[in-house]
mmCIF file of N, CA and C in Angstrom:
data_model
loop_
_atom_site.group_PDB
_atom_site.id
_atom_site.type_symbol
_atom_site.label_atom_id
_atom_site.label_comp_id
_atom_site.label_asym_id
_atom_site.label_seq_id
_atom_site.Cartn_x
_atom_site.Cartn_y
_atom_site.Cartn_z
ATOM 1 N N MET A 7 6.899 0.669 13.997
ATOM 2 C CA MET A 7 6.567 -0.581 13.354
ATOM 3 C C MET A 7 6.509 -0.376 11.845
ATOM 4 N N ALA A 8 6.980 -1.325 11.124
ATOM 5 C CA ALA A 8 6.955 -1.266 9.659
ATOM 6 C C ALA A 8 5.593 -1.704 9.131
ATOM 7 N N TYR A 9 5.242 -1.137 7.995
ATOM 8 C CA TYR A 9 4.046 -1.550 7.276
ATOM 9 C C TYR A 9 4.494 -2.289 6.027
ATOM 10 N N PHE A 10 3.633 -3.151 5.520
ATOM 11 C CA PHE A 10 3.927 -3.906 4.309
ATOM 12 C C PHE A 10 2.978 -3.450 3.210
ATOM 13 N N CYS A 11 3.503 -3.296 2.003
ATOM 14 C CA CYS A 11 2.696 -2.834 0.879
ATOM 15 C C CYS A 11 2.769 -3.855 -0.250
ATOM 16 N N TYR A 12 1.617 -4.264 -0.722
ATOM 17 C CA TYR A 12 1.512 -5.162 -1.873
ATOM 18 C C TYR A 12 0.862 -4.385 -3.005
ATOM 19 N N ILE A 13 1.510 -4.375 -4.166
ATOM 20 C CA ILE A 13 0.955 -3.736 -5.356
ATOM 21 C C ILE A 13 0.505 -4.851 -6.294
ATOM 22 N N HIS A 14 -0.802 -4.978 -6.457
ATOM 23 C CA HIS A 14 -1.365 -6.027 -7.307
ATOM 24 C C HIS A 14 -1.415 -5.545 -8.752
ATOM 25 N N ARG A 15 -1.151 -6.473 -9.678
ATOM 26 C CA ARG A 15 -1.057 -6.134 -11.102
ATOM 27 C C ARG A 15 -2.249 -6.663 -11.894
ATOM 28 N N GLN A 16 -2.496 -6.046 -13.050
ATOM 29 C CA GLN A 16 -3.584 -6.474 -13.934
ATOM 30 C C GLN A 16 -3.422 -7.917 -14.371
ATOM 31 N N THR A 17 -2.204 -8.346 -14.564
ATOM 32 C CA THR A 17 -1.940 -9.701 -15.064
ATOM 33 C C THR A 17 -2.016 -10.757 -13.981
ATOM 34 N N GLY A 18 -2.211 -10.339 -12.738
ATOM 35 C CA GLY A 18 -2.256 -11.291 -11.632
ATOM 36 C C GLY A 18 -0.857 -11.705 -11.233
ATOM 37 N N GLY A 19 -0.726 -12.920 -10.762
ATOM 38 C CA GLY A 19 0.574 -13.405 -10.338
ATOM 39 C C GLY A 19 0.978 -12.830 -8.996
ATOM 40 N N VAL A 20 2.241 -12.924 -8.717
ATOM 41 C CA VAL A 20 2.779 -12.456 -7.440
ATOM 42 C C VAL A 20 2.819 -10.926 -7.426
ATOM 43 N N PRO A 21 2.230 -10.300 -6.418
ATOM 44 C CA PRO A 21 2.263 -8.826 -6.367
ATOM 45 C C PRO A 21 3.653 -8.313 -6.016
ATOM 46 N N HIS A 22 3.900 -7.069 -6.397
ATOM 47 C CA HIS A 22 5.127 -6.385 -5.987
ATOM 48 C C HIS A 22 5.007 -6.136 -4.485
ATOM 49 N N PHE A 23 6.087 -6.320 -3.749
ATOM 50 C CA PHE A 23 6.065 -6.203 -2.292
ATOM 51 C C PHE A 23 7.139 -5.242 -1.819
ATOM 52 N N GLU A 24 6.782 -4.366 -0.885
ATOM 53 C CA GLU A 24 7.766 -3.470 -0.275
ATOM 54 C C GLU A 24 7.482 -3.348 1.211
ATOM 55 N N VAL A 25 8.541 -3.235 1.989
ATOM 56 C CA VAL A 25 8.423 -2.933 3.408
ATOM 57 C C VAL A 25 8.508 -1.423 3.536
ATOM 58 N N LEU A 26 7.522 -0.839 4.187
ATOM 59 C CA LEU A 26 7.468 0.607 4.359
ATOM 60 C C LEU A 26 7.861 0.933 5.798
ATOM 61 N N PRO A 27 8.998 1.564 6.003
ATOM 62 C CA PRO A 27 9.441 1.860 7.371
ATOM 63 C C PRO A 27 8.756 3.089 7.957
ATOM 64 N N GLU A 28 7.531 3.312 7.588
ATOM 65 C CA GLU A 28 6.806 4.500 8.035
ATOM 66 C C GLU A 28 6.422 4.364 9.508
ATOM 67 N N THR A 29 6.340 5.484 10.179
ATOM 68 C CA THR A 29 5.989 5.466 11.588
ATOM 69 C C THR A 29 4.508 5.733 11.826
ATOM 70 N N SER A 30 3.785 6.132 10.791
ATOM 71 C CA SER A 30 2.353 6.359 10.951
ATOM 72 C C SER A 30 1.594 5.724 9.791
ATOM 73 N N GLN A 31 0.364 5.405 10.079
ATOM 74 C CA GLN A 31 -0.496 4.799 9.066
ATOM 75 C C GLN A 31 -0.704 5.750 7.886
ATOM 76 N N GLY A 32 -0.871 7.021 8.158
ATOM 77 C CA GLY A 32 -1.076 8.010 7.099
ATOM 78 C C GLY A 32 0.102 8.081 6.147
ATOM 79 N N HIS A 33 1.316 8.091 6.678
ATOM 80 C CA HIS A 33 2.507 8.113 5.823
ATOM 81 C C HIS A 33 2.627 6.823 5.011
ATOM 82 N N ALA A 34 2.270 5.700 5.601
ATOM 83 C CA ALA A 34 2.314 4.427 4.872
ATOM 84 C C ALA A 34 1.330 4.441 3.701
ATOM 85 N N ILE A 35 0.154 4.997 3.912
ATOM 86 C CA ILE A 35 -0.844 5.081 2.837
ATOM 87 C C ILE A 35 -0.357 6.022 1.736
ATOM 88 N N ASP A 36 0.242 7.151 2.108
ATOM 89 C CA ASP A 36 0.792 8.078 1.111
ATOM 90 C C ASP A 36 1.877 7.403 0.273
ATOM 91 N N THR A 37 2.753 6.652 0.919
ATOM 92 C CA THR A 37 3.822 5.946 0.202
ATOM 93 C C THR A 37 3.235 4.886 -0.721
ATOM 94 N N ALA A 38 2.235 4.168 -0.256
ATOM 95 C CA ALA A 38 1.584 3.153 -1.087
ATOM 96 C C ALA A 38 0.942 3.797 -2.317
ATOM 97 N N ALA A 39 0.349 4.972 -2.159
ATOM 98 C CA ALA A 39 -0.254 5.685 -3.295
ATOM 99 C C ALA A 39 0.813 6.052 -4.325
ATOM 100 N N ARG A 40 1.977 6.492 -3.858
ATOM 101 C CA ARG A 40 3.071 6.814 -4.785
ATOM 102 C C ARG A 40 3.558 5.556 -5.507
ATOM 103 N N LEU A 41 3.708 4.458 -4.786
ATOM 104 C CA LEU A 41 4.144 3.204 -5.420
ATOM 105 C C LEU A 41 3.124 2.738 -6.457
ATOM 106 N N LEU A 42 1.859 2.880 -6.145
ATOM 107 C CA LEU A 42 0.796 2.501 -7.077
ATOM 108 C C LEU A 42 0.872 3.339 -8.348
ATOM 109 N N ALA A 43 1.099 4.630 -8.206
ATOM 110 C CA ALA A 43 1.170 5.527 -9.363
ATOM 111 C C ALA A 43 2.394 5.256 -10.231
ATOM 112 N N GLN A 44 3.457 4.708 -9.650
ATOM 113 C CA GLN A 44 4.690 4.444 -10.391
ATOM 114 C C GLN A 44 4.603 3.227 -11.304
ATOM 115 N N ARG A 45 3.629 2.374 -11.100
ATOM 116 C CA ARG A 45 3.535 1.131 -11.873
ATOM 117 C C ARG A 45 2.331 1.189 -12.800
ATOM 118 N N ALA A 46 2.602 1.180 -14.090
ATOM 119 C CA ALA A 46 1.529 1.306 -15.084
ATOM 120 C C ALA A 46 0.546 0.144 -15.042
ATOM 121 N N ASP A 47 1.010 -1.045 -14.657
ATOM 122 C CA ASP A 47 0.136 -2.223 -14.669
ATOM 123 C C ASP A 47 -0.537 -2.485 -13.321
ATOM 124 N N ALA A 48 -0.374 -1.581 -12.365
ATOM 125 C CA ALA A 48 -0.936 -1.775 -11.028
ATOM 126 C C ALA A 48 -2.432 -1.509 -11.011
ATOM 127 N N VAL A 49 -3.161 -2.309 -10.239
ATOM 128 C CA VAL A 49 -4.602 -2.114 -10.101
ATOM 129 C C VAL A 49 -5.005 -1.700 -8.692
ATOM 130 N N ARG A 50 -4.218 -2.082 -7.687
ATOM 131 C CA ARG A 50 -4.511 -1.657 -6.326
ATOM 132 C C ARG A 50 -3.291 -1.875 -5.429
ATOM 133 N N ALA A 51 -3.271 -1.138 -4.343
ATOM 134 C CA ALA A 51 -2.232 -1.290 -3.324
ATOM 135 C C ALA A 51 -2.912 -1.689 -2.019
ATOM 136 N N GLU A 52 -2.271 -2.581 -1.308
ATOM 137 C CA GLU A 52 -2.743 -2.969 0.017
ATOM 138 C C GLU A 52 -1.659 -2.627 1.026
ATOM 139 N N VAL A 53 -2.073 -2.029 2.138
ATOM 140 C CA VAL A 53 -1.148 -1.717 3.229
ATOM 141 C C VAL A 53 -1.527 -2.614 4.405
ATOM 142 N N TRP A 54 -0.531 -3.355 4.882
ATOM 143 C CA TRP A 54 -0.729 -4.299 5.976
ATOM 144 C C TRP A 54 0.139 -3.916 7.157
ATOM 145 N N GLU A 55 -0.358 -4.167 8.347
ATOM 146 C CA GLU A 55 0.408 -4.052 9.574
ATOM 147 C C GLU A 55 0.389 -5.447 10.194
ATOM 148 N N ASP A 56 1.517 -6.124 10.122
ATOM 149 C CA ASP A 56 1.599 -7.534 10.505
ATOM 150 C C ASP A 56 0.585 -8.320 9.675
ATOM 151 N N GLU A 57 -0.367 -8.972 10.321
ATOM 152 C CA GLU A 57 -1.354 -9.789 9.599
ATOM 153 C C GLU A 57 -2.687 -9.081 9.425
ATOM 154 N N ARG A 58 -2.713 -7.784 9.670
ATOM 155 C CA ARG A 58 -3.959 -7.009 9.592
ATOM 156 C C ARG A 58 -3.924 -6.082 8.388
ATOM 157 N N LEU A 59 -4.935 -6.226 7.524
ATOM 158 C CA LEU A 59 -5.072 -5.325 6.378
ATOM 159 C C LEU A 59 -5.541 -3.972 6.907
ATOM 160 N N VAL A 60 -4.737 -2.939 6.653
ATOM 161 C CA VAL A 60 -5.039 -1.603 7.144
ATOM 162 C C VAL A 60 -5.863 -0.832 6.128
ATOM 163 N N PHE A 61 -5.490 -0.939 4.842
ATOM 164 C CA PHE A 61 -6.141 -0.129 3.830
ATOM 165 C C PHE A 61 -5.900 -0.716 2.447
ATOM 166 N N THR A 62 -6.905 -0.599 1.574
ATOM 167 C CA THR A 62 -6.779 -0.945 0.164
ATOM 168 C C THR A 62 -7.009 0.320 -0.645
ATOM 169 N N LEU A 63 -6.072 0.609 -1.538
ATOM 170 C CA LEU A 63 -6.149 1.809 -2.362
ATOM 171 C C LEU A 63 -6.243 1.390 -3.823
ATOM 172 N N PRO A 64 -7.441 1.506 -4.450
ATOM 173 C CA PRO A 64 -7.560 1.153 -5.866
ATOM 174 C C PRO A 64 -6.964 2.227 -6.758
ATOM 175 N N ARG A 65 -6.569 1.848 -7.969
ATOM 176 C CA ARG A 65 -6.031 2.809 -8.922
ATOM 177 C C ARG A 65 -7.147 3.738 -9.372
ATOM 178 N N GLY A 66 -6.766 4.981 -9.652
ATOM 179 C CA GLY A 66 -7.727 5.926 -10.213
ATOM 180 C C GLY A 66 -8.583 6.628 -9.181
ATOM 181 N N THR A 67 -8.184 6.565 -7.914
ATOM 182 C CA THR A 67 -8.987 7.231 -6.895
ATOM 183 C C THR A 67 -8.551 8.668 -6.686
ATOM 184 N N GLY A 68 -7.534 9.097 -7.416
ATOM 185 C CA GLY A 68 -7.033 10.453 -7.208
ATOM 186 C C GLY A 68 -6.120 10.503 -6.009
ATOM 187 N N ALA A 69 -6.307 11.512 -5.210
ATOM 188 C CA ALA A 69 -5.463 11.678 -4.013
ATOM 189 C C ALA A 69 -5.809 10.617 -2.986
ATOM 190 N N PRO A 70 -4.819 10.199 -2.219
ATOM 191 C CA PRO A 70 -5.108 9.241 -1.146
ATOM 192 C C PRO A 70 -5.973 9.885 -0.078
ATOM 193 N N PRO A 71 -6.628 9.065 0.730
ATOM 194 C CA PRO A 71 -7.472 9.612 1.785
ATOM 195 C C PRO A 71 -6.628 10.335 2.820
ATOM 196 N N PRO A 72 -7.261 11.158 3.632
ATOM 197 C CA PRO A 72 -6.483 11.842 4.670
ATOM 198 C C PRO A 72 -5.896 10.836 5.635
ATOM 199 N N PRO A 73 -4.745 11.144 6.223
ATOM 200 C CA PRO A 73 -4.114 10.219 7.170
ATOM 201 C C PRO A 73 -5.015 9.927 8.348
ATOM 202 N N VAL A 74 -4.927 8.712 8.832
ATOM 203 C CA VAL A 74 -5.675 8.285 10.000
ATOM 204 C C VAL A 74 -4.778 8.461 11.218
ATOM 205 N N ALA A 75 -5.250 9.114 12.227
ATOM 206 C CA ALA A 75 -4.434 9.320 13.424
ATOM 207 C C ALA A 75 -4.204 7.991 14.122
ATOM 208 N N THR A 76 -2.955 7.762 14.538
ATOM 209 C CA THR A 76 -2.638 6.525 15.265
ATOM 210 C C THR A 76 -2.064 6.818 16.617
#
């Protein structure tokens, strides 16, 4: 199943959106952390599975949390 990642920006507006074809929640969170680090104006990343928010990763947290077993 694909995960969806929204990168929210300091200026607001429509967030950057990417479909993450990851097979595990942990890999999706790692990818979201990389996407967050790539955007200077990003404030947080959200990882969604369908209509369920899986994780929110704020900027400046350092390393992402350990993967969650699924």
